[in-house]
Amino acid sequence: MSEQTPKPDTTHFGFRDVPKGEKRKLVGEVFSSVAGNYDLMNDLMSLGIHRVWKRYFTATAQVRRGDRVLDLAGGTGDIAALLRDRVGDRGTIVLGDINREMLRVGRDRMTDQGLISGFEYVQCNAESLPFPDASFDLVTIAFGLRNVTDKDAALREMLRVLKVGGQARVLEFSEVKADWFKPIYDFHSFNVLPKLGKLFANDSESYRYLAESIRKHPPQDELKQMMVEAGFARVDYKNLNAGICAIHTGYKV
């Protein structure tokens, strides 16, 4: 990537370099700000296509009835709700999120939809998960990995809590591959999106950070290599909509 690598004691917060210890607080403020309008945020960032991506992401996951699933950055409940029928009445889905406000909004939404049994809610940091080894058959994280300070640590933790034969899946905005589309996408991200955030949520800065965080996230092949180095086997990815979004998959063997 063309951007400069941050110093060892700093990390990226959008296009800014900040102390590593400060990023979690800053990201927390962003997501506390957008928690009540999270669906709107994703609609604005993806032009509504995120709903299709999530359905494909869950429909193609390796999961069976009775499985135990961990959905990280899952405070909104979108992924968990889509996986509920697949794990059945004997299965369990744990929604883990570092942000208490996001977790509260998601739990309230799930309750309003009558989705109560078979769900657990845990406030946790993806870099240090409070679960025993080999606890889950499937671990997912959708639109959350790019906000983690130490992505390598999070990937290692995802592998640790997986059972042998289990699958990890990452759904994330990624690097657009179609050259003709890049300037259009950049214009939407940096010129249109903050204005829409201001108009609909009275919050342009959070939306600007979210657009910047996509550009700082490791592109497809780099994230694939990170998963390999974390210990995952059979790592692969699939681009969606010209690489606006990508699904990375790995297994514990």
Short mmCIF file of C-alpha atoms in Angstrom, two decimals, residues 1-251:
data_model
loop_
_atom_site.label_atom_id
_atom_site.label_comp_id
_atom_site.label_asym_id
_atom_site.label_seq_id
_atom_site.Cartn_x
_atom_site.Cartn_y
_atom_site.Cartn_z
CA MET A 1 0.00 0.00 0.00
CA SER A 2 1.16 3.51 -0.67
CA GLU A 3 0.52 4.95 2.80
CA GLN A 4 3.42 5.13 5.22
CA THR A 5 3.69 2.40 7.85
CA PRO A 6 3.08 3.76 11.36
CA LYS A 7 5.85 3.81 13.96
CA PRO A 8 6.10 0.70 16.18
CA ASP A 9 4.36 2.38 19.12
CA THR A 10 1.60 3.90 16.99
CA THR A 11 -1.17 2.60 14.76
CA HIS A 12 -3.65 3.93 12.23
CA PHE A 13 -6.86 5.67 13.19
CA GLY A 14 -8.15 6.44 9.74
CA PHE A 15 -5.36 8.40 8.05
CA ARG A 16 -3.93 9.58 11.39
CA ASP A 17 -1.20 7.87 13.37
CA VAL A 18 -2.15 7.60 17.04
CA PRO A 19 -0.66 5.81 20.07
CA LYS A 20 -1.78 2.18 20.10
CA GLY A 21 -3.38 2.58 23.51
CA GLU A 22 -5.51 5.45 22.23
CA LYS A 23 -7.03 3.73 19.20
CA ARG A 24 -9.42 1.55 21.19
CA LYS A 25 -10.85 4.63 22.90
CA LEU A 26 -11.20 6.54 19.63
CA VAL A 27 -12.84 3.62 17.83
CA GLY A 28 -15.14 3.16 20.81
CA GLU A 29 -16.27 6.77 20.53
CA VAL A 30 -17.02 6.30 16.82
CA PHE A 31 -19.15 3.23 17.34
CA SER A 32 -20.91 4.63 20.38
CA SER A 33 -21.80 7.57 18.14
CA VAL A 34 -23.11 5.48 15.24
CA ALA A 35 -24.64 2.59 17.25
CA GLY A 36 -28.20 3.85 16.92
CA ASN A 37 -27.80 4.38 13.19
CA TYR A 38 -25.56 1.44 12.35
CA ASP A 39 -27.80 0.04 9.61
CA LEU A 40 -28.01 3.50 8.08
CA MET A 41 -24.22 3.77 8.22
CA ASN A 42 -23.76 0.50 6.35
CA ASP A 43 -26.43 1.48 3.84
CA LEU A 44 -24.63 4.73 3.12
CA MET A 45 -21.21 3.07 2.91
CA SER A 46 -22.31 0.20 0.66
CA LEU A 47 -25.31 1.73 -1.13
CA GLY A 48 -27.45 -0.89 0.59
CA ILE A 49 -25.58 -3.90 -0.79
CA HIS A 50 -24.24 -4.91 2.65
CA ARG A 51 -27.50 -6.79 3.28
CA VAL A 52 -26.86 -9.02 0.27
CA TRP A 53 -23.22 -9.52 1.28
CA LYS A 54 -24.25 -10.63 4.78
CA ARG A 55 -26.78 -13.10 3.44
CA TYR A 56 -24.17 -14.63 1.14
CA PHE A 57 -21.59 -14.62 3.94
CA THR A 58 -23.83 -16.61 6.27
CA ALA A 59 -25.37 -18.85 3.60
CA THR A 60 -21.94 -20.10 2.54
CA ALA A 61 -20.53 -20.54 6.06
CA GLN A 62 -19.55 -24.00 7.30
CA VAL A 63 -22.10 -24.52 10.05
CA ARG A 64 -24.50 -27.27 11.09
CA ARG A 65 -27.39 -27.74 13.47
CA GLY A 66 -26.18 -27.86 17.06
CA ASP A 67 -23.00 -25.90 16.36
CA ARG A 68 -21.61 -23.23 18.65
CA VAL A 69 -20.78 -20.00 16.82
CA LEU A 70 -18.87 -16.88 17.87
CA ASP A 71 -19.72 -13.70 15.97
CA LEU A 72 -17.15 -11.02 16.78
CA ALA A 73 -17.98 -7.33 16.29
CA GLY A 74 -21.48 -8.78 16.28
CA GLY A 75 -23.24 -6.18 18.39
CA THR A 76 -25.85 -5.39 15.76
CA GLY A 77 -27.01 -9.00 15.60
CA ASP A 78 -27.24 -9.08 11.80
CA ILE A 79 -24.99 -12.09 11.30
CA ALA A 80 -26.33 -13.93 14.35
CA ALA A 81 -29.93 -13.54 13.19
CA LEU A 82 -29.06 -14.90 9.75
CA LEU A 83 -27.27 -17.91 11.27
CA ARG A 84 -30.00 -18.76 13.80
CA ASP A 85 -31.94 -21.20 11.63
CA ARG A 86 -28.76 -22.90 10.50
CA VAL A 87 -27.62 -23.84 14.02
CA GLY A 88 -31.15 -24.81 15.07
CA ASP A 89 -32.63 -25.05 18.54
CA ARG A 90 -29.65 -27.01 19.89
CA GLY A 91 -27.10 -24.52 18.61
CA THR A 92 -25.75 -21.41 20.30
CA ILE A 93 -24.55 -18.12 18.89
CA VAL A 94 -22.36 -15.88 21.04
CA LEU A 95 -22.36 -12.22 20.04
CA GLY A 96 -19.09 -10.64 21.08
CA ASP A 97 -18.41 -6.93 20.80
CA ILE A 98 -15.96 -4.60 22.51
CA ASN A 99 -18.46 -1.74 22.47
CA ARG A 100 -21.14 -1.90 25.15
CA GLU A 101 -23.48 0.47 23.32
CA MET A 102 -23.34 -1.56 20.12
CA LEU A 103 -24.02 -4.73 22.11
CA ARG A 104 -26.99 -3.11 23.87
CA VAL A 105 -28.52 -1.87 20.62
CA GLY A 106 -28.08 -5.31 19.06
CA ARG A 107 -29.58 -7.15 22.03
CA ASP A 108 -32.59 -4.83 22.09
CA ARG A 109 -33.10 -5.31 18.36
CA MET A 110 -32.89 -9.10 18.63
CA THR A 111 -35.36 -9.09 21.51
CA ASP A 112 -37.77 -6.91 19.53
CA GLN A 113 -37.64 -9.50 16.74
CA GLY A 114 -38.41 -12.31 19.17
CA LEU A 115 -34.90 -13.75 18.82
CA ILE A 116 -34.10 -14.64 22.42
CA SER A 117 -33.24 -18.31 22.94
CA GLY A 118 -29.92 -19.63 21.72
CA PHE A 119 -28.07 -16.31 21.97
CA GLU A 120 -25.42 -15.11 24.40
CA TYR A 121 -23.94 -11.60 24.63
CA VAL A 122 -20.37 -10.99 25.74
CA GLN A 123 -18.50 -7.69 25.84
CA CYS A 124 -14.98 -8.69 24.83
CA ASN A 125 -11.84 -7.62 23.01
CA ALA A 126 -11.09 -9.67 19.88
CA GLU A 127 -7.38 -9.47 20.72
CA SER A 128 -7.87 -11.39 24.00
CA LEU A 129 -10.99 -13.53 23.95
CA PRO A 130 -12.43 -14.77 27.28
CA PHE A 131 -13.18 -18.27 25.98
CA PRO A 132 -11.37 -21.61 26.40
CA ASP A 133 -9.44 -23.21 23.56
CA ALA A 134 -11.50 -25.09 20.98
CA SER A 135 -14.85 -23.59 22.08
CA PHE A 136 -16.50 -22.89 18.72
CA ASP A 137 -17.31 -24.61 15.44
CA LEU A 138 -17.42 -21.31 13.53
CA VAL A 139 -16.00 -17.86 14.22
CA THR A 140 -17.15 -14.90 12.15
CA ILE A 141 -16.31 -11.21 12.08
CA ALA A 142 -18.17 -8.88 9.72
CA PHE A 143 -17.02 -5.30 9.14
CA GLY A 144 -15.06 -5.32 12.38
CA LEU A 145 -11.51 -6.53 11.78
CA ARG A 146 -10.36 -3.24 10.26
CA ASN A 147 -11.15 -1.49 13.56
CA VAL A 148 -9.04 -3.87 15.65
CA THR A 149 -5.70 -2.42 16.75
CA ASP A 150 -3.72 -5.68 16.67
CA LYS A 151 -5.24 -7.68 13.83
CA ASP A 152 -2.61 -10.41 14.07
CA ALA A 153 -3.51 -11.01 17.73
CA ALA A 154 -7.21 -11.14 16.86
CA LEU A 155 -6.61 -13.71 14.12
CA ARG A 156 -4.55 -15.86 16.49
CA GLU A 157 -7.33 -15.68 19.06
CA MET A 158 -9.92 -16.66 16.47
CA LEU A 159 -7.82 -19.72 15.64
CA ARG A 160 -7.31 -20.59 19.32
CA VAL A 161 -11.01 -20.70 20.19
CA LEU A 162 -11.89 -22.74 17.08
CA LYS A 163 -12.33 -26.49 17.30
CA VAL A 164 -10.21 -28.62 14.97
CA GLY A 165 -11.99 -28.64 11.62
CA GLY A 166 -13.69 -25.36 12.46
CA GLN A 167 -13.96 -22.42 10.10
CA ALA A 168 -13.17 -18.72 10.49
CA ARG A 169 -14.74 -16.19 8.15
CA VAL A 170 -13.95 -12.49 7.75
CA LEU A 171 -16.32 -10.18 5.86
CA GLU A 172 -14.74 -6.78 5.29
CA PHE A 173 -14.56 -3.83 2.96
CA SER A 174 -11.45 -4.35 0.85
CA GLU A 175 -9.48 -3.05 -2.13
CA VAL A 176 -11.46 -2.26 -5.27
CA LYS A 177 -9.98 -4.14 -8.21
CA ALA A 178 -11.76 -2.48 -11.15
CA ASP A 179 -9.65 0.52 -12.20
CA TRP A 180 -12.60 2.30 -13.81
CA PHE A 181 -14.56 2.12 -10.55
CA LYS A 182 -11.85 3.31 -8.14
CA PRO A 183 -12.29 7.07 -8.73
CA ILE A 184 -16.08 6.73 -8.40
CA TYR A 185 -15.71 4.79 -5.17
CA ASP A 186 -13.17 7.24 -3.76
CA PHE A 187 -15.40 10.20 -4.60
CA HIS A 188 -18.34 8.56 -2.84
CA SER A 189 -16.22 7.63 0.20
CA PHE A 190 -14.49 10.95 0.81
CA ASN A 191 -16.83 13.53 -0.69
CA VAL A 192 -20.33 12.11 -0.54
CA LEU A 193 -20.29 9.82 2.51
CA PRO A 194 -19.26 12.43 5.13
CA LYS A 195 -21.94 14.79 3.82
CA LEU A 196 -24.55 12.02 4.03
CA GLY A 197 -23.37 11.25 7.54
CA LYS A 198 -23.84 14.89 8.46
CA LEU A 199 -27.26 15.03 6.81
CA PHE A 200 -28.74 11.81 8.17
CA ALA A 201 -26.86 11.29 11.44
CA ASN A 202 -25.39 14.74 12.18
CA ASP A 203 -21.99 13.06 12.34
CA SER A 204 -19.62 13.63 9.44
CA GLU A 205 -16.36 12.82 11.28
CA SER A 206 -17.32 9.27 12.24
CA TYR A 207 -18.25 8.54 8.65
CA ARG A 208 -15.01 10.08 7.42
CA TYR A 209 -13.03 7.82 9.79
CA LEU A 210 -14.92 4.74 8.60
CA ALA A 211 -14.12 5.54 4.97
CA GLU A 212 -10.46 6.11 5.84
CA SER A 213 -10.30 2.90 7.88
CA ILE A 214 -11.24 0.91 4.77
CA ARG A 215 -8.24 2.32 2.88
CA LYS A 216 -5.89 1.44 5.74
CA HIS A 217 -7.18 -2.12 6.03
CA PRO A 218 -4.90 -4.81 4.56
CA PRO A 219 -5.93 -5.62 0.97
CA GLN A 220 -7.01 -9.10 -0.03
CA ASP A 221 -3.69 -10.87 -0.53
CA GLU A 222 -2.08 -9.23 2.50
CA LEU A 223 -4.94 -10.29 4.79
CA LYS A 224 -4.78 -13.79 3.33
CA GLN A 225 -1.08 -13.98 4.25
CA MET A 226 -1.83 -12.67 7.75
CA MET A 227 -4.31 -15.51 8.25
CA VAL A 228 -1.74 -18.04 7.04
CA GLU A 229 0.85 -16.63 9.46
CA ALA A 230 -1.71 -16.81 12.28
CA GLY A 231 -1.90 -20.55 11.67
CA PHE A 232 -4.99 -21.00 9.53
CA ALA A 233 -5.02 -23.64 6.80
CA ARG A 234 -6.71 -23.62 3.38
CA VAL A 235 -6.96 -19.83 3.47
CA ASP A 236 -8.74 -18.24 0.55
CA TYR A 237 -10.88 -15.23 -0.29
CA LYS A 238 -13.70 -14.25 -2.59
CA ASN A 239 -14.20 -10.72 -3.89
CA LEU A 240 -17.69 -9.29 -3.93
CA ASN A 241 -18.72 -6.45 -6.24
CA ALA A 242 -15.30 -5.83 -7.79
CA GLY A 243 -13.51 -6.08 -4.46
CA ILE A 244 -15.49 -3.44 -2.58
CA CYS A 245 -15.94 -6.22 -0.11
CA ALA A 246 -14.22 -9.60 0.33
CA ILE A 247 -14.82 -12.79 2.30
CA HIS A 248 -11.72 -14.45 3.73
CA THR A 249 -11.96 -18.04 4.95
CA GLY A 250 -9.57 -20.21 6.92
CA TYR A 251 -9.69 -23.51 8.84
#
